PDB file of C-alpha atoms in Angstrom:
ATOM      1  CA  MET A 199     347.271 390.445-129.265  1.00 41.00           C
ATOM      2  CA  ASP A 200     345.180 387.386-128.485  1.00 42.00           C
ATOM      3  CA  THR A 201     342.665 386.086-130.982  1.00 42.00           C
ATOM      4  CA  PRO A 202     339.367 387.248-129.391  1.00 48.00           C
ATOM      5  CA  ASN A 203     340.713 390.755-128.705  1.00 70.00           C
ATOM      6  CA  GLY A 204     342.100 390.995-132.227  1.00 76.00           C
ATOM      7  CA  ARG A 205     338.748 390.154-133.770  1.00 80.00           C
ATOM      8  CA  LEU A 206     336.982 392.714-131.602  1.00 89.00           C
ATOM      9  CA  TYR A 207     339.528 395.351-132.539  1.00 91.00           C
ATOM     10  CA  LEU A 208     339.164 394.595-136.234  1.00 87.00           C
ATOM     11  CA  ALA A 209     335.399 395.028-136.001  1.00 89.00           C
ATOM     12  CA  ALA A 210     335.847 398.304-134.100  1.00 94.00           C
ATOM     13  CA  TRP A 211     338.433 399.569-136.588  1.00 92.00           C
ATOM     14  CA  THR A 212     336.027 398.782-139.434  1.00 89.00           C
ATOM     15  CA  ARG A 213     333.403 401.007-137.774  1.00 93.00           C
ATOM     16  CA  LEU A 214     336.006 403.753-137.472  1.00 95.00           C
ATOM     17  CA  VAL A 215     336.992 403.546-141.144  1.00 91.00           C
ATOM     18  CA  ASP A 216     333.358 403.469-142.238  1.00 90.00           C
ATOM     19  CA  LEU A 217     332.610 406.692-140.354  1.00 94.00           C
ATOM     20  CA  ALA A 218     335.700 408.404-141.743  1.00 94.00           C
ATOM     21  CA  ALA A 219     334.839 407.335-145.291  1.00 90.00           C
ATOM     22  CA  ARG A 220     331.543 409.187-144.875  1.00 92.00           C
ATOM     23  CA  ALA A 221     333.444 412.323-143.775  1.00 95.00           C
ATOM     24  CA  ARG A 222     331.909 412.214-140.296  1.00 96.00           C
ATOM     25  CA  PHE A 223     335.200 413.255-138.774  1.00 97.00           C
ATOM     26  CA  GLU A 224     333.981 414.565-135.407  1.00 97.00           C
ATOM     27  CA  GLU A 225     332.154 411.297-134.731  1.00 97.00           C
ATOM     28  CA  THR A 226     335.159 409.306-135.904  1.00 97.00           C
ATOM     29  CA  LEU A 227     337.458 411.234-133.587  1.00 97.00           C
ATOM     30  CA  ALA A 228     335.156 410.582-130.628  1.00 96.00           C
ATOM     31  CA  LEU A 229     334.966 406.884-131.492  1.00 97.00           C
ATOM     32  CA  ALA A 230     338.765 406.656-131.711  1.00 97.00           C
ATOM     33  CA  ASP A 231     339.018 408.143-128.220  1.00 96.00           C
ATOM     34  CA  THR A 232     336.567 405.528-126.908  1.00 97.00           C
ATOM     35  CA  LEU A 233     338.470 402.739-128.636  1.00 97.00           C
ATOM     36  CA  ARG A 234     341.717 403.842-127.013  1.00 96.00           C
ATOM     37  CA  GLN A 235     340.142 403.047-123.644  1.00 95.00           C
ATOM     38  CA  GLN A 236     338.815 399.719-124.891  1.00 95.00           C
ATOM     39  CA  PHE A 237     341.993 398.675-126.724  1.00 95.00           C
ATOM     40  CA  PRO A 238     344.984 400.217-124.915  1.00 95.00           C
ATOM     41  CA  ASP A 239     347.271 397.777-126.731  1.00 94.00           C
ATOM     42  CA  ARG A 240     346.409 399.537-130.022  1.00 95.00           C
ATOM     43  CA  ALA A 241     346.878 403.088-128.745  1.00 96.00           C
ATOM     44  CA  SER A 242     349.538 404.111-131.275  1.00 97.00           C
ATOM     45  CA  ALA A 243     347.430 403.079-134.263  1.00 96.00           C
ATOM     46  CA  LEU A 244     344.442 404.939-132.844  1.00 97.00           C
ATOM     47  CA  LEU A 245     346.520 408.023-132.013  1.00 98.00           C
ATOM     48  CA  HIS A 246     347.704 408.047-135.614  1.00 98.00           C
ATOM     49  CA  ALA A 247     344.067 407.985-136.711  1.00 97.00           C
ATOM     50  CA  GLN A 248     343.225 410.804-134.308  1.00 98.00           C
ATOM     51  CA  ALA A 249     346.120 412.924-135.587  1.00 98.00           C
ATOM     52  CA  CYS A 250     344.900 412.434-139.158  1.00 97.00           C
ATOM     53  CA  LEU A 251     341.332 413.296-138.196  1.00 97.00           C
ATOM     54  CA  ALA A 252     342.413 416.417-136.309  1.00 98.00           C
ATOM     55  CA  CYS A 253     344.289 417.543-139.429  1.00 98.00           C
ATOM     56  CA  LEU A 254     341.194 416.978-141.561  1.00 97.00           C
ATOM     57  CA  LEU A 255     339.318 419.181-139.090  1.00 97.00           C
ATOM     58  CA  GLU A 256     342.090 421.805-139.375  1.00 97.00           C
ATOM     59  CA  ARG A 257     343.063 421.411-135.717  1.00 98.00           C
ATOM     60  CA  VAL A 258     346.835 421.308-136.068  1.00 98.00           C
ATOM     61  CA  ASP A 259     347.673 421.780-132.387  1.00 98.00           C
ATOM     62  CA  GLU A 260     345.458 418.843-131.463  1.00 98.00           C
ATOM     63  CA  ALA A 261     347.083 416.686-134.138  1.00 98.00           C
ATOM     64  CA  LEU A 262     350.545 417.526-132.806  1.00 98.00           C
ATOM     65  CA  GLU A 263     349.418 416.589-129.288  1.00 98.00           C
ATOM     66  CA  HIS A 264     348.407 413.139-130.554  1.00 98.00           C
ATOM     67  CA  MET A 265     351.790 412.713-132.227  1.00 98.00           C
ATOM     68  CA  HIS A 266     353.513 413.600-128.962  1.00 98.00           C
ATOM     69  CA  GLU A 267     351.352 411.078-127.129  1.00 98.00           C
ATOM     70  CA  VAL A 268     352.700 408.346-129.396  1.00 98.00           C
ATOM     71  CA  VAL A 269     356.289 409.312-128.564  1.00 98.00           C
ATOM     72  CA  ASP A 270     355.542 409.685-124.850  1.00 97.00           C
ATOM     73  CA  ARG A 271     354.344 406.072-124.816  1.00 96.00           C
ATOM     74  CA  GLY A 272     357.763 405.008-126.086  1.00 96.00           C
ATOM     75  CA  SER A 273     356.132 404.099-129.374  1.00 97.00           C
ATOM     76  CA  TRP A 274     356.426 405.179-133.001  1.00 98.00           C
ATOM     77  CA  LEU A 275     354.774 405.390-136.396  1.00 98.00           C
ATOM     78  CA  SER A 276     356.508 403.929-139.432  1.00 96.00           C
ATOM     79  CA  PRO A 277     357.777 406.101-142.312  1.00 97.00           C
ATOM     80  CA  ARG A 278     354.751 404.927-144.299  1.00 93.00           C
ATOM     81  CA  ASN A 279     352.427 406.147-141.558  1.00 95.00           C
ATOM     82  CA  LEU A 280     354.282 409.443-141.340  1.00 97.00           C
ATOM     83  CA  ALA A 281     353.911 409.913-145.106  1.00 96.00           C
ATOM     84  CA  ASP A 282     350.111 409.762-144.767  1.00 95.00           C
ATOM     85  CA  PRO A 283     348.721 412.661-146.847  1.00 96.00           C
ATOM     86  CA  ASP A 284     346.249 413.423-144.057  1.00 97.00           C
ATOM     87  CA  LEU A 285     349.231 414.603-142.000  1.00 98.00           C
ATOM     88  CA  ASP A 286     350.336 417.104-144.655  1.00 98.00           C
ATOM     89  CA  PRO A 287     349.118 420.129-142.614  1.00 98.00           C
ATOM     90  CA  LEU A 288     351.810 419.259-140.031  1.00 98.00           C
ATOM     91  CA  ARG A 289     354.715 419.381-142.461  1.00 97.00           C
ATOM     92  CA  GLY A 290     356.780 422.489-142.039  1.00 94.00           C
ATOM     93  CA  TYR A 291     356.301 422.519-138.263  1.00 97.00           C
ATOM     94  CA  SER A 292     359.604 421.980-136.459  1.00 97.00           C
ATOM     95  CA  ASP A 293     357.723 420.143-133.714  1.00 96.00           C
ATOM     96  CA  PHE A 294     356.435 417.583-136.211  1.00 98.00           C
ATOM     97  CA  ALA A 295     359.896 417.198-137.751  1.00 98.00           C
ATOM     98  CA  ALA A 296     361.451 416.478-134.345  1.00 98.00           C
ATOM     99  CA  VAL A 297     358.778 413.956-133.366  1.00 98.00           C
ATOM    100  CA  SER A 298     359.010 412.261-136.775  1.00 98.00           C
ATOM    101  CA  ALA A 299     362.801 411.927-136.529  1.00 98.00           C
ATOM    102  CA  LEU A 300     362.468 410.196-133.157  1.00 98.00           C
ATOM    103  CA  MET A 301     359.783 407.877-134.508  1.00 98.00           C
ATOM    104  CA  VAL A 302     361.890 406.931-137.526  1.00 98.00           C
ATOM    105  CA  ASP A 303     364.826 406.131-135.243  1.00 98.00           C
ATOM    106  CA  ARG A 304     362.639 403.809-133.169  1.00 98.00           C
ATOM    107  CA  TYR A 305     361.225 402.222-136.324  1.00 98.00           C
ATOM    108  CA  GLU A 306     364.766 401.523-137.559  1.00 98.00           C
ATOM    109  CA  GLY A 307     365.374 399.645-134.316  1.00 98.00           C
ATOM    110  CA  ALA A 308     362.282 397.503-134.899  1.00 98.00           C
ATOM    111  CA  LEU A 309     363.423 396.895-138.466  1.00 98.00           C
ATOM    112  CA  ALA A 310     366.849 395.703-137.310  1.00 98.00           C
ATOM    113  CA  ALA A 311     365.233 393.321-134.818  1.00 98.00           C
ATOM    114  CA  ALA A 312     362.978 391.941-137.565  1.00 98.00           C
ATOM    115  CA  HIS A 313     365.951 391.236-139.835  1.00 97.00           C
ATOM    116  CA  ASP A 314     367.423 389.032-137.098  1.00 97.00           C
ATOM    117  CA  ALA A 315     364.171 387.253-136.221  1.00 98.00           C
ATOM    118  CA  ALA A 316     362.943 383.822-137.261  1.00 97.00           C
ATOM    119  CA  THR A 317     359.732 383.751-139.299  1.00 97.00           C
ATOM    120  CA  ASN A 318     356.696 382.243-137.591  1.00 97.00           C
ATOM    121  CA  VAL A 319     354.710 379.977-139.940  1.00 97.00           C
ATOM    122  CA  ILE A 320     351.681 377.805-139.181  1.00 97.00           C
ATOM    123  CA  ILE A 321     351.033 374.956-141.628  1.00 96.00           C
ATOM    124  CA  LEU A 322     347.429 373.908-142.214  1.00 97.00           C
ATOM    125  CA  ASP A 323     347.489 370.438-143.769  1.00 94.00           C
ATOM    126  CA  PRO A 324     344.519 368.783-145.531  1.00 92.00           C
ATOM    127  CA  GLU A 325     345.919 365.512-144.105  1.00 82.00           C
ATOM    128  CA  ARG A 326     343.884 362.673-145.643  1.00 74.00           C
ATOM    129  CA  ARG A 327     342.478 364.807-148.441  1.00 78.00           C
ATOM    130  CA  ARG A 328     344.321 365.305-151.711  1.00 85.00           C
ATOM    131  CA  THR A 329     346.104 368.641-151.851  1.00 91.00           C
ATOM    132  CA  ARG A 330     344.476 370.625-154.655  1.00 92.00           C
ATOM    133  CA  VAL A 331     346.355 373.880-154.136  1.00 95.00           C
ATOM    134  CA  SER A 332     349.079 375.273-151.873  1.00 96.00           C
ATOM    135  CA  ALA A 333     348.865 378.798-150.514  1.00 97.00           C
ATOM    136  CA  VAL A 334     351.180 381.170-148.700  1.00 98.00           C
ATOM    137  CA  VAL A 335     348.865 383.422-146.682  1.00 98.00           C
ATOM    138  CA  LEU A 336     349.863 386.888-145.434  1.00 98.00           C
ATOM    139  CA  HIS A 337     347.793 388.236-142.544  1.00 97.00           C
ATOM    140  CA  MET A 338     346.054 391.596-142.254  1.00 94.00           C
ATOM    141  CA  ARG A 339     348.019 394.364-140.575  1.00 92.00           C
ATOM    142  CA  GLY A 340     347.957 393.928-136.810  1.00 91.00           C
ATOM    143  CA  ILE A 341     346.228 390.534-136.954  1.00 91.00           C
ATOM    144  CA  SER A 342     348.186 387.581-135.613  1.00 91.00           C
ATOM    145  CA  VAL A 343     349.130 384.387-137.375  1.00 93.00           C
ATOM    146  CA  LEU A 344     346.895 382.462-134.942  1.00 94.00           C
ATOM    147  CA  GLU A 345     343.839 384.528-135.852  1.00 92.00           C
ATOM    148  CA  THR A 346     344.580 384.188-139.548  1.00 94.00           C
ATOM    149  CA  ALA A 347     345.049 380.437-139.246  1.00 96.00           C
ATOM    150  CA  ALA A 348     341.673 380.149-137.519  1.00 94.00           C
ATOM    151  CA  GLU A 349     340.020 381.883-140.477  1.00 93.00           C
ATOM    152  CA  TRP A 350     341.774 379.698-143.052  1.00 96.00           C
ATOM    153  CA  ARG A 351     341.484 376.339-141.296  1.00 96.00           C
ATOM    154  CA  PRO A 352     338.153 375.413-142.988  1.00 95.00           C
ATOM    155  CA  THR A 353     339.852 375.591-146.394  1.00 95.00           C
ATOM    156  CA  THR A 354     341.682 372.368-145.615  1.00 95.00           C
ATOM    157  CA  ASP A 355     338.343 370.602-146.155  1.00 93.00           C
ATOM    158  CA  ASP A 356     338.649 371.676-149.794  1.00 93.00           C
ATOM    159  CA  GLY A 357     342.200 370.388-150.135  1.00 94.00           C
ATOM    160  CA  VAL A 358     344.112 373.618-149.453  1.00 96.00           C
ATOM    161  CA  LEU A 359     347.585 373.233-147.971  1.00 96.00           C
ATOM    162  CA  ALA A 360     348.263 376.627-146.405  1.00 97.00           C
ATOM    163  CA  ALA A 361     351.309 378.234-144.852  1.00 97.00           C
ATOM    164  CA  ILE A 362     350.112 381.113-142.695  1.00 98.00           C
ATOM    165  CA  VAL A 363     353.083 383.454-142.299  1.00 98.00           C
ATOM    166  CA  GLU A 364     353.480 386.160-139.678  1.00 97.00           C
ATOM    167  CA  SER A 365     355.561 389.242-140.387  1.00 98.00           C
ATOM    168  CA  THR A 366     358.729 389.507-138.346  1.00 98.00           C
ATOM    169  CA  LEU A 367     358.274 393.290-138.266  1.00 98.00           C
ATOM    170  CA  ARG A 368     356.300 394.831-135.407  1.00 97.00           C
ATOM    171  CA  ASP A 369     354.555 398.179-135.355  1.00 97.00           C
ATOM    172  CA  GLY A 370     354.643 400.685-132.516  1.00 97.00           C
ATOM    173  CA  ASP A 371     352.015 398.675-130.631  1.00 96.00           C
ATOM    174  CA  GLY A 372     353.973 395.438-130.968  1.00 96.00           C
ATOM    175  CA  ALA A 373     351.542 393.998-133.536  1.00 95.00           C
ATOM    176  CA  PRO A 374     352.771 392.319-136.739  1.00 96.00           C
ATOM    177  CA  CYS A 375     352.752 394.529-139.834  1.00 96.00           C
ATOM    178  CA  TRP A 376     354.033 394.469-143.412  1.00 96.00           C
ATOM    179  CA  ASP A 377     355.540 397.975-143.532  1.00 96.00           C
ATOM    180  CA  ASP A 378     358.770 396.887-145.228  1.00 96.00           C
ATOM    181  CA  ASP A 379     358.671 395.396-148.740  1.00 94.00           C
ATOM    182  CA  GLU A 380     361.978 393.553-148.451  1.00 96.00           C
ATOM    183  CA  LEU A 381     361.035 391.859-145.186  1.00 97.00           C
ATOM    184  CA  ALA A 382     357.606 390.921-146.541  1.00 97.00           C
ATOM    185  CA  ALA A 383     359.253 389.194-149.508  1.00 97.00           C
ATOM    186  CA  ARG A 384     361.706 387.383-147.240  1.00 98.00           C
ATOM    187  CA  ASP A 385     359.055 386.146-144.811  1.00 98.00           C
ATOM    188  CA  ALA A 386     356.754 384.997-147.627  1.00 98.00           C
ATOM    189  CA  SER A 387     359.666 383.210-149.330  1.00 98.00           C
ATOM    190  CA  ARG A 388     360.486 381.386-146.104  1.00 97.00           C
ATOM    191  CA  ALA A 389     356.892 380.181-145.864  1.00 97.00           C
ATOM    192  CA  ALA A 390     356.934 379.022-149.489  1.00 97.00           C
ATOM    193  CA  ALA A 391     360.129 377.079-148.800  1.00 95.00           C
ATOM    194  CA  GLN A 392     358.404 375.256-145.941  1.00 93.00           C
ATOM    195  CA  LEU A 393     355.605 374.253-148.292  1.00 93.00           C
ATOM    196  CA  SER A 394     357.883 373.063-151.082  1.00 88.00           C
ATOM    197  CA  GLY A 395     358.550 369.651-149.579  1.00 83.00           C
ATOM    198  CA  MET A 396     354.892 369.025-148.746  1.00 88.00           C
ATOM    199  CA  ALA A 397     352.978 370.308-151.741  1.00 75.00           C
ATOM    200  CA  GLY A 398     353.867 367.715-154.357  1.00 80.00           C
ATOM    201  CA  ASP A 399     352.780 368.942-157.779  1.00 85.00           C
ATOM    202  CA  SER A 400     349.952 371.144-156.463  1.00 92.00           C
ATOM    203  CA  PRO A 401     349.875 374.737-157.814  1.00 95.00           C
ATOM    204  CA  LEU A 402     351.118 377.534-155.542  1.00 96.00           C
ATOM    205  CA  VAL A 403     349.266 380.801-154.951  1.00 97.00           C
ATOM    206  CA  LEU A 404     349.837 383.801-152.705  1.00 98.00           C
ATOM    207  CA  ALA A 405     346.926 385.048-150.631  1.00 98.00           C
ATOM    208  CA  GLY A 406     346.322 387.686-148.015  1.00 97.00           C
ATOM    209  CA  GLY A 407     344.017 390.174-146.402  1.00 93.00           C
ATOM    210  CA  SER A 408     344.265 393.976-146.441  1.00 91.00           C
ATOM    211  CA  GLN A 409     347.943 394.954-146.162  1.00 94.00           C
ATOM    212  CA  GLY A 410     348.910 391.299-146.609  1.00 96.00           C
ATOM    213  CA  ALA A 411     346.809 391.179-149.776  1.00 95.00           C
ATOM    214  CA  GLY A 412     348.768 394.085-151.222  1.00 94.00           C
ATOM    215  CA  HIS A 413     352.002 392.164-150.810  1.00 96.00           C
ATOM    216  CA  ALA A 414     350.448 388.970-152.187  1.00 97.00           C
ATOM    217  CA  ILE A 415     349.573 390.880-155.368  1.00 96.00           C
ATOM    218  CA  ARG A 416     352.994 392.518-155.618  1.00 95.00           C
ATOM    219  CA  LEU A 417     355.007 389.340-155.004  1.00 96.00           C
ATOM    220  CA  ALA A 418     352.888 387.253-157.366  1.00 97.00           C
ATOM    221  CA  ILE A 419     353.283 389.796-160.166  1.00 96.00           C
ATOM    222  CA  ASP A 420     357.005 390.440-159.729  1.00 94.00           C
ATOM    223  CA  GLY A 421     357.739 386.692-159.794  1.00 94.00           C
ATOM    224  CA  SER A 422     360.170 386.823-156.878  1.00 92.00           C
ATOM    225  CA  ILE A 423     358.782 383.602-155.361  1.00 95.00           C
ATOM    226  CA  PRO A 424     359.299 380.718-157.822  1.00 93.00           C
ATOM    227  CA  GLY A 425     356.327 378.650-158.946  1.00 94.00           C
ATOM    228  CA  VAL A 426     353.541 381.082-158.022  1.00 97.00           C
ATOM    229  CA  ILE A 427     350.691 380.851-160.544  1.00 96.00           C
ATOM    230  CA  GLY A 428     348.256 383.360-159.040  1.00 97.00           C
ATOM    231  CA  PHE A 429     347.036 385.433-156.119  1.00 97.00           C
ATOM    232  CA  LEU A 430     343.934 385.856-153.989  1.00 96.00           C
ATOM    233  CA  ALA A 431     343.584 389.343-152.503  1.00 94.00           C
ATOM    234  CA  ILE A 432     340.922 389.822-149.830  1.00 92.00           C
ATOM    235  CA  VAL A 433     340.032 393.500-149.400  1.00 83.00           C
ATOM    236  CA  GLY A 434     343.478 394.704-150.363  1.00 80.00           C
ATOM    237  CA  VAL A 435     345.371 396.563-153.059  1.00 74.00           C
ATOM    238  CA  THR A 436     348.944 397.406-153.947  1.00 78.00           C
ATOM    239  CA  ARG A 437     350.494 400.558-155.349  1.00 76.00           C
ATOM    240  CA  LEU A 438     350.229 400.512-159.133  1.00 76.00           C
ATOM    241  CA  GLU A 439     353.684 402.034-159.578  1.00 79.00           C
ATOM    242  CA  LEU A 440     355.170 398.923-157.933  1.00 76.00           C
ATOM    243  CA  ILE A 441     353.726 396.520-160.494  1.00 85.00           C
ATOM    244  CA  SER A 442     352.832 398.367-163.706  1.00 86.00           C
ATOM    245  CA  SER A 443     356.097 397.623-165.533  1.00 90.00           C
ATOM    246  CA  GLN A 444     355.875 393.935-164.576  1.00 92.00           C
ATOM    247  CA  LEU A 445     352.289 393.303-165.686  1.00 91.00           C
ATOM    248  CA  PRO A 446     353.143 392.225-169.272  1.00 93.00           C
ATOM    249  CA  ALA A 447     355.638 389.621-168.056  1.00 93.00           C
ATOM    250  CA  ALA A 448     353.177 388.355-165.435  1.00 94.00           C
ATOM    251  CA  ALA A 449     350.476 388.022-168.097  1.00 92.00           C
ATOM    252  CA  ALA A 450     352.909 386.139-170.347  1.00 94.00           C
ATOM    253  CA  ARG A 451     353.527 383.660-167.502  1.00 94.00           C
ATOM    254  CA  GLY A 452     349.779 383.068-167.329  1.00 95.00           C
ATOM    255  CA  LEU A 453     349.465 384.552-163.843  1.00 96.00           C
ATOM    256  CA  ARG A 454     345.881 384.860-162.652  1.00 95.00           C
ATOM    257  CA  GLY A 455     344.554 386.872-159.758  1.00 94.00           C
ATOM    258  CA  TYR A 456     341.302 387.367-157.881  1.00 93.00           C
ATOM    259  CA  MET A 457     340.274 390.265-155.662  1.00 90.00           C
ATOM    260  CA  VAL A 458     337.499 389.807-153.123  1.00 88.00           C
ATOM    261  CA  ALA A 459     335.741 392.757-151.487  1.00 80.00           C
ATOM    262  CA  GLY A 460     332.353 393.813-150.206  1.00 74.00           C
ATOM    263  CA  GLN A 461     330.131 396.263-152.034  1.00 67.00           C
ATOM    264  CA  ARG A 462     331.096 399.036-149.590  1.00 63.00           C
ATOM    265  CA  ASP A 463     334.837 398.532-150.062  1.00 62.00           C
ATOM    266  CA  THR A 464     335.111 401.409-152.519  1.00 54.00           C
ATOM    267  CA  SER A 465     338.744 402.063-151.623  1.00 55.00           C
ATOM    268  CA  VAL A 466     339.534 398.657-153.109  1.00 48.00           C
ATOM    269  CA  LEU A 467     337.099 398.368-155.980  1.00 43.00           C
ATOM    270  CA  GLY A 468     336.553 402.004-156.896  1.00 44.00           C
ATOM    271  CA  PRO A 469     333.365 404.021-156.416  1.00 41.00           C
ATOM    272  CA  GLY A 470     331.896 402.903-159.733  1.00 38.00           C
ATOM    273  CA  PHE A 471     332.101 399.190-159.024  1.00 35.00           C
ATOM    274  CA  ARG A 472     328.979 397.071-159.194  1.00 36.00           C
ATOM    275  CA  SER A 473     328.765 393.401-158.331  1.00 32.00           C
TER     276      SER A 473
END
């Protein structure tokens, strides 16, 4: 996915999510169909959305057709995608079970390839400026390391030494994703190791957007990457059950974290949030 196309897709996906959040499912389904024509390289992600929307509209046969379309493309959804509660109406159908088993098998192949792959990291160096902070940055799901680096490059003017890390795992569309916790930790650790010889005594933080933000939170709190003093999560969350038992120890270490979201990001901040 090249940078301009990725930015356009992200904007289009945001429109899709906004419509769905307002329960305008018919309109969302129609938009997803349009976006499949505009972004054929993201067809599997959009077919997943269409299957979920068809389930919400109680159109099970239509949802199953979308799942078959994913398989017919030679693609897959990850186990996390398949566990989406929106797909619950399909569980119990033998057709869905068969399609899911094939998808999981293909996902396992992608996972094996990721375990053998080198981790792609782009270093953004403040150069002549004093390094004030070092950051390992995890991209949004489906957004490349090049796009993410372009967004973070201005921070070097403020003395940020950043390692932009790309997940070695690919989704069914061939885009980078963070669907495996173990691989996310490994890739982030590799990026931190690259920074270690450059950062001097500057503090180290983990940062990320969306799915990458969730892992930045989790890895900062569990302490698996040495020297991390905090996290910056941009429109992202993690599952509370992954971190709740580790919060006291993280607080004792003095870990600090910041979450950044817009006023309409209620899935991140909660419906009662006010700025």
